[in-house]
Amino acid sequence: MFTSIIHLNSSEENEEGKKKAMEQIGEACVNYGFFQIANHEIPLDVLSRTMNMFKTFFACSDEDKLFAPAAYLKSTQHSAGIYEHFVFDIACSSFHICPKNPPHFKQVLEEMFSHFTKLGGVLEGIISECLGLPHKFLPNYNNDRSQDSLMGLHYFPATKAENLGKPAHQHPGCFTIVYQDEVGGLQVHKDGQWIPIAPSKDKLVVNIGDVIQVLSNNKFKSATHRVVRPREINRYSYAYFYNVQGDKWVEPLPQFTKEIGESPKYRGFVFEEYAQLRHRNRTHPPARPEDLIHITHYSISN
C-alpha cells in the first residue's frame, strides 16, 4: 500500500516543515511520480459536493448525458461497458453547456476548477524547487491555463472476465490532481509491482506527467498507473489535468543536460502534436498494444 502523505501547509509554517515537505515530494517524484497531499486548503465539503454532483450526473439516462457529445464519453470496449466520463473545460465554450440535472452542476464544477487551479499553481512552484529550479520557473514556463480540464469518471462494476477500468498509462501533461471515492482501485507501478493508493476523503493524489519527465530529462518520473474495478460496486473519481498550452515547445532543459554534461534523452516537440497522438490512441487504437504512442515516441537512443 502506498502510504506517503505530504502535508502542504507545513511547508509554509516554518523552514523545517518546508524542507521536510520538499524532500518528501522530491523523493516521491523520483521514485514513483506519485504522492498524496493533505492540508491542501480545499474544503472537504467542496470535494464531497463535486463528487456527489458527478454521481448524480452519471445516474442520469444516456439521453440526458449526451447533451454535449464532446464532453461525455461512454466506453464501448465491452458490451457491458467499463467506464464513462464527463470533461469540463472552462476555457472551451462548447463545454459551457451543462445539463439541467443535477441543478447547479456547472457552478459546482467551476468552483472545483478554481480550487484546483490555485492548488496547481502552488504545486508547480514546489515542483520547480524540488527540481532545483527557481520557484517561479515552471509557473512562468506554463502560465496559460486554457488547456486545463476537469474530468469526472464512473467505472462500472467488474465482471468475472474483466476487472480493469483503465489499463496502465501515463498522463501527457505536467501533472494531475485526483480525488477518488472510498472504493479505491487506483494503483501505481513500481519495480514490477502494482501498489494500491489508499483512498481518503480529505486527501488528494498528485501524479507527475510526461511534460515534467521530459523537461527534467527523466529526473522526475511520469507515473505509470491504472485503475482496477471492484466487483458488484461502482467506482467514482475525478481528476484535474494541469496541462501546457498546445503550441508550447517541450524538450529537456539545459539545467538537466548540457549544464551537467548529460545528453538529452528526448527530442523536442510541440505539445499539441503529442496530445493529438495520444488522443488517437483512444479514438483509433492500434491492433497491437505495443504500437500505442507514449512519450518514448520522442526518445533519443544514446
Short mmCIF file of C-alpha atoms in Angstrom, two decimals:
data_model
loop_
_atom_site.label_atom_id
_atom_site.label_comp_id
_atom_site.label_asym_id
_atom_site.label_seq_id
_atom_site.Cartn_x
_atom_site.Cartn_y
_atom_site.Cartn_z
CA MET A 1 0.00 0.00 0.00
CA PHE A 2 1.31 3.44 -0.99
CA THR A 3 1.20 5.50 2.21
CA SER A 4 3.44 8.54 1.65
CA ILE A 5 1.32 11.57 2.64
CA ILE A 6 2.71 15.09 2.43
CA HIS A 7 1.24 17.96 4.46
CA LEU A 8 1.35 21.06 2.26
CA ASN A 9 0.62 23.60 4.98
CA SER A 10 3.66 22.54 6.97
CA SER A 11 5.83 23.86 4.14
CA GLU A 12 4.55 27.36 4.84
CA GLU A 13 4.61 27.32 8.66
CA ASN A 14 8.36 27.01 9.17
CA GLU A 15 11.59 26.33 7.33
CA GLU A 16 11.98 22.86 8.84
CA GLY A 17 8.48 21.88 7.75
CA LYS A 18 9.09 23.26 4.27
CA LYS A 19 12.37 21.38 3.96
CA LYS A 20 10.72 18.10 5.01
CA ALA A 21 7.83 18.53 2.58
CA MET A 22 10.20 19.37 -0.29
CA GLU A 23 12.34 16.31 0.44
CA GLN A 24 9.27 14.06 0.53
CA ILE A 25 7.85 15.42 -2.72
CA GLY A 26 11.22 15.24 -4.47
CA GLU A 27 11.78 11.65 -3.36
CA ALA A 28 8.26 10.65 -4.42
CA CYS A 29 8.67 12.28 -7.85
CA VAL A 30 11.98 10.49 -8.43
CA ASN A 31 10.81 7.05 -7.30
CA TYR A 32 7.09 6.92 -8.08
CA GLY A 33 5.89 10.03 -9.89
CA PHE A 34 3.04 9.87 -7.34
CA PHE A 35 2.36 11.47 -3.96
CA GLN A 36 -0.61 12.19 -1.70
CA ILE A 37 -1.25 15.56 -0.12
CA ALA A 38 -3.12 16.66 2.99
CA ASN A 39 -3.78 20.20 4.29
CA HIS A 40 -4.28 21.35 0.71
CA GLU A 41 -6.80 24.03 1.76
CA ILE A 42 -9.61 22.77 -0.48
CA PRO A 43 -12.67 22.45 1.80
CA LEU A 44 -13.92 18.91 2.29
CA ASP A 45 -17.49 20.00 1.57
CA VAL A 46 -16.39 21.26 -1.88
CA LEU A 47 -14.67 17.95 -2.66
CA SER A 48 -17.71 15.98 -1.48
CA ARG A 49 -20.23 18.20 -3.27
CA THR A 50 -18.34 17.82 -6.54
CA MET A 51 -18.21 14.02 -6.13
CA ASN A 52 -21.95 13.91 -5.42
CA MET A 53 -22.66 16.07 -8.46
CA PHE A 54 -20.75 13.69 -10.71
CA LYS A 55 -22.53 10.68 -9.18
CA THR A 56 -25.91 12.33 -9.80
CA PHE A 57 -24.95 13.17 -13.37
CA PHE A 58 -23.78 9.63 -14.16
CA ALA A 59 -27.05 8.24 -12.75
CA CYS A 60 -28.98 10.13 -15.45
CA SER A 61 -30.15 8.46 -18.65
CA ASP A 62 -27.75 8.19 -21.58
CA GLU A 63 -30.01 10.58 -23.48
CA ASP A 64 -29.60 13.23 -20.81
CA LYS A 65 -25.83 12.71 -20.61
CA LEU A 66 -25.36 13.04 -24.36
CA PHE A 67 -26.34 16.72 -24.30
CA ALA A 68 -22.79 17.57 -25.41
CA PRO A 69 -21.05 14.69 -27.21
CA ALA A 70 -17.67 16.42 -26.99
CA ALA A 71 -17.86 16.42 -23.18
CA TYR A 72 -19.33 12.98 -22.48
CA LEU A 73 -17.91 9.59 -23.42
CA LYS A 74 -19.01 6.07 -22.60
CA SER A 75 -16.56 3.25 -23.13
CA THR A 76 -17.54 0.77 -25.86
CA GLN A 77 -14.69 -1.70 -25.34
CA HIS A 78 -17.16 -4.27 -23.99
CA SER A 79 -20.91 -4.56 -24.36
CA ALA A 80 -21.39 -4.15 -20.60
CA GLY A 81 -19.24 -1.04 -20.58
CA ILE A 82 -16.19 -0.30 -18.46
CA TYR A 83 -16.36 3.41 -17.67
CA GLU A 84 -17.91 6.72 -18.65
CA HIS A 85 -16.52 10.19 -18.22
CA PHE A 86 -17.52 13.82 -18.43
CA VAL A 87 -14.95 16.53 -19.22
CA PHE A 88 -15.39 20.12 -18.08
CA ASP A 89 -13.06 22.57 -19.81
CA ILE A 90 -13.69 26.06 -18.51
CA ALA A 91 -11.86 27.69 -21.43
CA CYS A 92 -13.89 25.95 -24.14
CA SER A 93 -17.28 27.49 -24.86
CA SER A 94 -18.73 24.21 -26.17
CA PHE A 95 -18.25 22.69 -22.72
CA HIS A 96 -20.12 25.50 -21.03
CA ILE A 97 -23.29 23.65 -21.96
CA CYS A 98 -24.17 21.75 -18.80
CA PRO A 99 -27.22 19.60 -18.14
CA LYS A 100 -30.12 20.91 -16.10
CA ASN A 101 -29.88 17.78 -13.95
CA PRO A 102 -28.27 17.91 -11.48
CA PRO A 103 -29.12 21.53 -10.68
CA HIS A 104 -26.15 23.89 -10.29
CA PHE A 105 -23.83 21.33 -11.95
CA LYS A 106 -21.88 23.99 -13.85
CA GLN A 107 -21.49 26.25 -10.81
CA VAL A 108 -20.13 23.41 -8.67
CA LEU A 109 -17.64 22.38 -11.35
CA GLU A 110 -16.50 25.97 -11.81
CA GLU A 111 -15.87 26.27 -8.06
CA MET A 112 -13.91 23.00 -8.01
CA PHE A 113 -11.98 24.06 -11.11
CA SER A 114 -11.00 27.31 -9.38
CA HIS A 115 -9.69 25.50 -6.30
CA PHE A 116 -7.68 23.05 -8.40
CA THR A 117 -6.21 25.88 -10.49
CA LYS A 118 -4.98 27.62 -7.34
CA LEU A 119 -3.58 24.39 -5.90
CA GLY A 120 -1.92 23.60 -9.22
CA GLY A 121 -0.04 26.88 -9.09
CA VAL A 122 1.22 26.05 -5.59
CA LEU A 123 2.33 22.58 -6.68
CA GLU A 124 4.05 23.96 -9.77
CA GLY A 125 6.24 26.20 -7.62
CA ILE A 126 7.05 23.35 -5.24
CA ILE A 127 7.96 21.01 -8.10
CA SER A 128 10.21 23.74 -9.55
CA GLU A 129 12.13 23.99 -6.29
CA CYS A 130 12.32 20.20 -5.93
CA LEU A 131 13.99 20.13 -9.33
CA GLY A 132 16.50 22.74 -8.18
CA LEU A 133 14.92 25.42 -10.38
CA PRO A 134 13.76 28.89 -9.29
CA HIS A 135 10.33 28.82 -7.63
CA LYS A 136 8.74 30.75 -10.50
CA PHE A 137 10.37 28.75 -13.29
CA LEU A 138 7.52 26.33 -14.08
CA PRO A 139 4.77 28.92 -13.37
CA ASN A 140 6.45 31.25 -15.89
CA TYR A 141 7.02 28.46 -18.40
CA ASN A 142 3.44 27.27 -18.08
CA ASN A 143 1.41 30.42 -17.46
CA ASP A 144 -1.63 29.63 -19.64
CA ARG A 145 -4.43 27.63 -18.02
CA SER A 146 -6.57 27.38 -21.18
CA GLN A 147 -5.72 23.71 -21.73
CA ASP A 148 -6.58 22.51 -18.22
CA SER A 149 -9.60 20.28 -17.75
CA LEU A 150 -11.63 18.60 -15.02
CA MET A 151 -12.83 15.05 -15.70
CA GLY A 152 -15.39 13.06 -13.73
CA LEU A 153 -15.16 9.27 -14.05
CA HIS A 154 -17.57 6.45 -13.34
CA TYR A 155 -16.30 2.86 -13.51
CA PHE A 156 -18.88 0.11 -13.81
CA PRO A 157 -18.57 -2.96 -11.53
CA ALA A 158 -16.07 -5.59 -12.63
CA THR A 159 -17.15 -8.84 -14.26
CA LYS A 160 -15.71 -12.32 -13.82
CA ALA A 161 -13.87 -11.90 -17.11
CA GLU A 162 -12.59 -8.34 -16.71
CA ASN A 163 -11.76 -6.07 -13.78
CA LEU A 164 -9.55 -3.46 -15.43
CA GLY A 165 -11.06 0.02 -15.55
CA LYS A 166 -8.14 1.84 -17.16
CA PRO A 167 -5.05 -0.05 -18.36
CA ALA A 168 -1.52 1.06 -17.50
CA HIS A 169 -0.86 4.55 -18.79
CA GLN A 170 0.84 7.90 -18.12
CA HIS A 171 -0.63 11.38 -18.44
CA PRO A 172 0.84 13.62 -21.16
CA GLY A 173 0.66 16.98 -19.35
CA CYS A 174 2.51 18.47 -16.36
CA PHE A 175 0.68 16.72 -13.54
CA THR A 176 -2.77 15.55 -12.49
CA ILE A 177 -4.66 16.03 -9.22
CA VAL A 178 -7.03 13.16 -8.39
CA TYR A 179 -9.81 12.71 -5.86
CA GLN A 180 -11.21 9.19 -5.57
CA ASP A 181 -14.15 7.81 -3.61
CA GLU A 182 -13.87 5.34 -0.74
CA VAL A 183 -13.88 2.35 -3.11
CA GLY A 184 -10.28 2.86 -4.22
CA GLY A 185 -8.82 0.98 -7.18
CA LEU A 186 -6.07 3.42 -8.22
CA GLN A 187 -2.66 1.73 -8.45
CA VAL A 188 0.85 2.93 -9.28
CA HIS A 189 3.54 0.75 -10.89
CA LYS A 190 6.90 0.41 -9.15
CA ASP A 191 9.62 -2.24 -9.55
CA GLY A 192 7.33 -4.64 -11.38
CA GLN A 193 4.53 -4.40 -8.82
CA TRP A 194 1.19 -2.59 -8.68
CA ILE A 195 0.87 -0.62 -5.45
CA PRO A 196 -2.65 0.43 -4.32
CA ILE A 197 -3.26 4.10 -3.49
CA ALA A 198 -5.42 4.14 -0.38
CA PRO A 199 -8.49 6.36 -0.77
CA SER A 200 -9.08 9.13 1.77
CA LYS A 201 -11.92 11.62 1.94
CA ASP A 202 -9.61 14.54 2.81
CA LYS A 203 -6.51 13.75 0.74
CA LEU A 204 -5.64 14.27 -2.90
CA VAL A 205 -3.37 12.26 -5.17
CA VAL A 206 -0.88 14.02 -7.46
CA ASN A 207 0.82 12.22 -10.32
CA ILE A 208 3.61 13.65 -12.44
CA GLY A 209 3.05 13.72 -16.22
CA ASP A 210 5.18 13.33 -19.32
CA VAL A 211 5.97 17.04 -19.72
CA ILE A 212 7.76 17.17 -16.34
CA GLN A 213 9.58 13.93 -17.13
CA VAL A 214 10.87 15.37 -20.41
CA LEU A 215 11.79 18.81 -19.00
CA SER A 216 13.75 17.12 -16.20
CA ASN A 217 15.37 14.66 -18.63
CA ASN A 218 13.98 11.72 -16.61
CA LYS A 219 14.98 13.11 -13.19
CA PHE A 220 11.29 13.08 -12.24
CA LYS A 221 9.17 10.15 -13.28
CA SER A 222 5.90 10.25 -15.18
CA ALA A 223 3.76 7.91 -13.13
CA THR A 224 2.61 4.66 -14.71
CA HIS A 225 -0.75 3.88 -13.16
CA ARG A 226 -4.01 2.04 -13.73
CA VAL A 227 -7.49 1.60 -12.28
CA VAL A 228 -8.85 -1.75 -11.12
CA ARG A 229 -12.62 -2.07 -10.79
CA PRO A 230 -14.18 -3.81 -7.79
CA ARG A 231 -16.90 -6.46 -8.10
CA GLU A 232 -20.55 -5.52 -7.50
CA ILE A 233 -19.89 -1.86 -6.79
CA ASN A 234 -19.43 1.31 -8.83
CA ARG A 235 -16.29 3.40 -8.54
CA TYR A 236 -16.16 7.19 -8.93
CA SER A 237 -13.32 9.69 -9.12
CA TYR A 238 -12.46 13.00 -10.71
CA ALA A 239 -9.18 14.41 -11.97
CA TYR A 240 -7.83 17.84 -12.78
CA PHE A 241 -5.33 17.84 -15.65
CA TYR A 242 -2.75 20.61 -15.28
CA ASN A 243 -1.52 20.92 -18.86
CA VAL A 244 0.58 23.24 -21.02
CA GLN A 245 -0.73 25.27 -23.94
CA GLY A 246 -0.83 23.45 -27.25
CA ASP A 247 1.88 25.47 -29.00
CA LYS A 248 4.38 25.05 -26.14
CA TRP A 249 7.75 23.60 -27.17
CA VAL A 250 8.77 20.76 -24.83
CA GLU A 251 12.34 19.47 -24.56
CA PRO A 252 14.86 18.60 -21.83
CA LEU A 253 16.02 21.75 -20.06
CA PRO A 254 19.71 22.72 -20.27
CA GLN A 255 19.88 22.52 -16.46
CA PHE A 256 19.49 18.72 -16.82
CA THR A 257 21.54 18.26 -19.98
CA LYS A 258 24.45 20.38 -21.22
CA GLU A 259 24.93 22.27 -17.95
CA ILE A 260 25.67 18.98 -16.15
CA GLY A 261 27.23 17.11 -19.06
CA GLU A 262 24.23 14.89 -19.74
CA SER A 263 22.85 14.03 -23.18
CA PRO A 264 19.17 14.82 -23.79
CA LYS A 265 17.01 11.72 -23.60
CA TYR A 266 14.23 13.21 -25.76
CA ARG A 267 13.98 15.26 -28.92
CA GLY A 268 11.86 18.38 -28.66
CA PHE A 269 8.23 18.52 -29.75
CA VAL A 270 5.18 20.77 -29.78
CA PHE A 271 2.79 19.65 -27.03
CA GLU A 272 -0.31 19.70 -29.26
CA GLU A 273 1.36 17.24 -31.62
CA TYR A 274 1.91 14.77 -28.79
CA ALA A 275 -1.57 15.37 -27.35
CA GLN A 276 -3.13 14.53 -30.72
CA LEU A 277 -1.11 11.32 -30.98
CA ARG A 278 -2.26 10.31 -27.50
CA HIS A 279 -5.85 11.17 -28.41
CA ARG A 280 -5.58 8.93 -31.45
CA ASN A 281 -4.61 6.07 -29.14
CA ARG A 282 -8.17 6.28 -27.77
CA THR A 283 -10.11 7.06 -30.95
CA HIS A 284 -8.20 4.71 -33.28
CA PRO A 285 -6.41 2.18 -31.09
CA PRO A 286 -3.81 0.12 -32.95
CA ALA A 287 -4.23 -3.63 -33.32
CA ARG A 288 -1.15 -4.27 -31.20
CA PRO A 289 -0.84 -2.68 -27.73
CA GLU A 290 2.89 -2.18 -28.30
CA ASP A 291 2.04 0.25 -31.11
CA LEU A 292 0.34 2.72 -28.77
CA ILE A 293 2.07 6.10 -28.69
CA HIS A 294 3.83 7.01 -25.43
CA ILE A 295 6.42 9.61 -24.54
CA THR A 296 9.04 7.09 -25.70
CA HIS A 297 7.97 8.14 -29.22
CA TYR A 298 10.35 11.10 -28.72
CA SER A 299 13.15 9.18 -27.01
CA ILE A 300 16.70 9.55 -28.26
CA SER A 301 18.83 6.40 -28.34
CA ASN A 302 22.26 7.25 -26.95
#
